[in-house]
Amino acid sequence: QTGPVIDMPVPASFNDITQDPSLENYIGWVWYEKEVLLPRRWLQDDLRVVLRFGSAHYYSIVWVNGVQVVEHEGGHLPFEADISSIVQGSPGIPCRITVALNNTLTPYTLPPGSIQYMNDRTRYPKNYFVQNIRFDFFNYAGIHRPVVLYTTPSVYIDDITVTTTSSERVAMVQYQVAVVGSTHYSLSLSLRDQEGKVVATGDGPVGELKVLNPNLWWPYLMHENPGYCYSLEVKMQAQVNGALLEDVYTLPVGIRTVHVTSSQFLINGRPFYFHGVNKHEDADIRGKGLDWPLLVKDFNLLRWLGANSFRTSHYPYAEEIMDLCDAYGIVVIDECPGVGIKMLESFGNKSLQHHLVVMEELIRRDKNRPSVVMWSVANEPASELPPAAYYFKTVIAHTKALDPSRPVTFVTDANYALDRGAPYVDVICVNSYFSWYHDPGHLEVIPLQLTTQFENWYKTYQKPIIQSEYGADSVPGLHSDPPLMFSEEYQKAMLREYHSVFDKKRTQYVIGELIWNFADFMTNQGTTRVLGNKKGIFTRQRQPKAAAFVLRERYWKIANESSCLPPVMKSNTLFL
């Protein structure tokens, strides 16, 4: 009825699916539609039917059978709608789900962007415009994560919040449970270990579980059994119109503590050194769409590499990725989509209020994850601008109010003396590309410039520092000796210059190093980008460059120096 349509897989970005160049770079509204037939048992009055989106980029409006059910702004976090009243009156009739999706970025979105109209009629067609962005990755669009229909009773568990404290022999698991639909209900809780044994029980919406001789959640390479999670089963029962309703939810719980001093990052009271990567949700054909084989491949590469951590640069990653981080003991700096905040108008109240909502959504989703040890509220903002002080003071205070249990940071590339947001963070995360964007080709300047960078930041703020980005582009198979830019040899040489400084400073106050990037990824076209950003230590197809072996040797050496693992875990082998 609306004209030509094409099949579109979900989850996936729509950009690379066809041979149509106009879809590759499309900006504006697209429409998705699908019909499903619901089971008849779902149409009972005592059930809620919920439509949930893992994420859709960027602005979504959703209808069911022509009735609008939800709007959502933001491309990286879940949203849902109760559609019970629409579908329960129509048994046997297909449920038609329609989604209008717009990927336009403005100064007030997160990430921000701007639309520029080209009005010179001698050079551009009428109504010609481009989407300008201030971040270096492709603005893929589409329904990127799973869309599911699920049911709950009309009285249901809406939210669970868990925090943990521990000593050598005793751990306490504090919980809060929110129930919606009735004020008359009972709650029972059981905490089970990985063998299924019940180790603690409780009841009521607020309480504390005591665990004797707990198995703590440890990062990968910090313990012989990393990523240990208990299972917290929460059971709700309520009487409604004479019927017993029951809702059960099982939540993985990792018992661990996080603490930051002026020079250390402590997990379970032990110093933790981040030796990891920055990543992107990015791959051939599917763009940012969730892809399980690629996901598992990436985690096998992370463990082969000896990486114990990554930052979700520059947006929240899929829940399936976070699940594996919890299970494997991969530590996460969880970053919101606050990338490219460069324009003055992006620091106004409209942007600020949306940023606060995004942090609420992110923390609600990831607050119970043991792998998440720190929130990052932005990447490389124009934090030297005067409004940045109030902006980041407000965002960070709001984040800490929502979750007092974790430190908060943002990632900066500003001058240490001019950064107006740095006073409010718990950990300094700094990006620098000496001998690449600065003094390109001059590897010899790295030791002095990097040392000066660290000393200036620490002297000013007396906070631990993570080198949150560093790296160089390398074209696979391009070789040069002596090393020249874009060769694999230059990428290796740059890494080694940085590493020599890291080794001196990690005994003092540098608490981590995250290479940019784990793998090559797509960007907008430009004269400095040959089919994307080539700073990966792996290609986009996940094949190692020479730098991957340099990093692997380093990370396993650091792990062996600092861990208390038995010898079998200290070999450079992959454990599946």
PDB file of C-alpha atoms in Angstrom, residues 150 161 190 196 257 259 284 329 331-332 428 471 551:
ATOM      1  CA  TYR A 150       7.152 -11.742  26.263  1.00  0.00           C
ATOM      2  CA  THR A 161      18.741  -3.797  42.520  1.00  0.00           C
ATOM      3  CA  SER A 190      16.991 -17.815  47.097  1.00  0.00           C
ATOM      4  CA  GLY A 196      22.734 -25.272  42.539  1.00  0.00           C
ATOM      5  CA  THR A 257      33.813  -4.656  45.588  1.00  0.00           C
ATOM      6  CA  HIS A 259      37.358   1.111  45.458  1.00  0.00           C
ATOM      7  CA  ASP A 284      30.908  -6.397   7.526  1.00  0.00           C
ATOM      8  CA  GLY A 329      35.399 -11.966  34.077  1.00  0.00           C
ATOM      9  CA  VAL A 331      36.052  -5.871  33.281  1.00  0.00           C
ATOM     10  CA  VAL A 332      34.004  -3.101  31.627  1.00  0.00           C
ATOM     11  CA  ILE A 428      41.359  10.438  34.889  1.00  0.00           C
ATOM     12  CA  GLY A 471      47.400   3.836  18.670  1.00  0.00           C
ATOM     13  CA  LEU A 551      50.178  -6.668  22.698  1.00  0.00           C
TER      14      LEU A 551
END
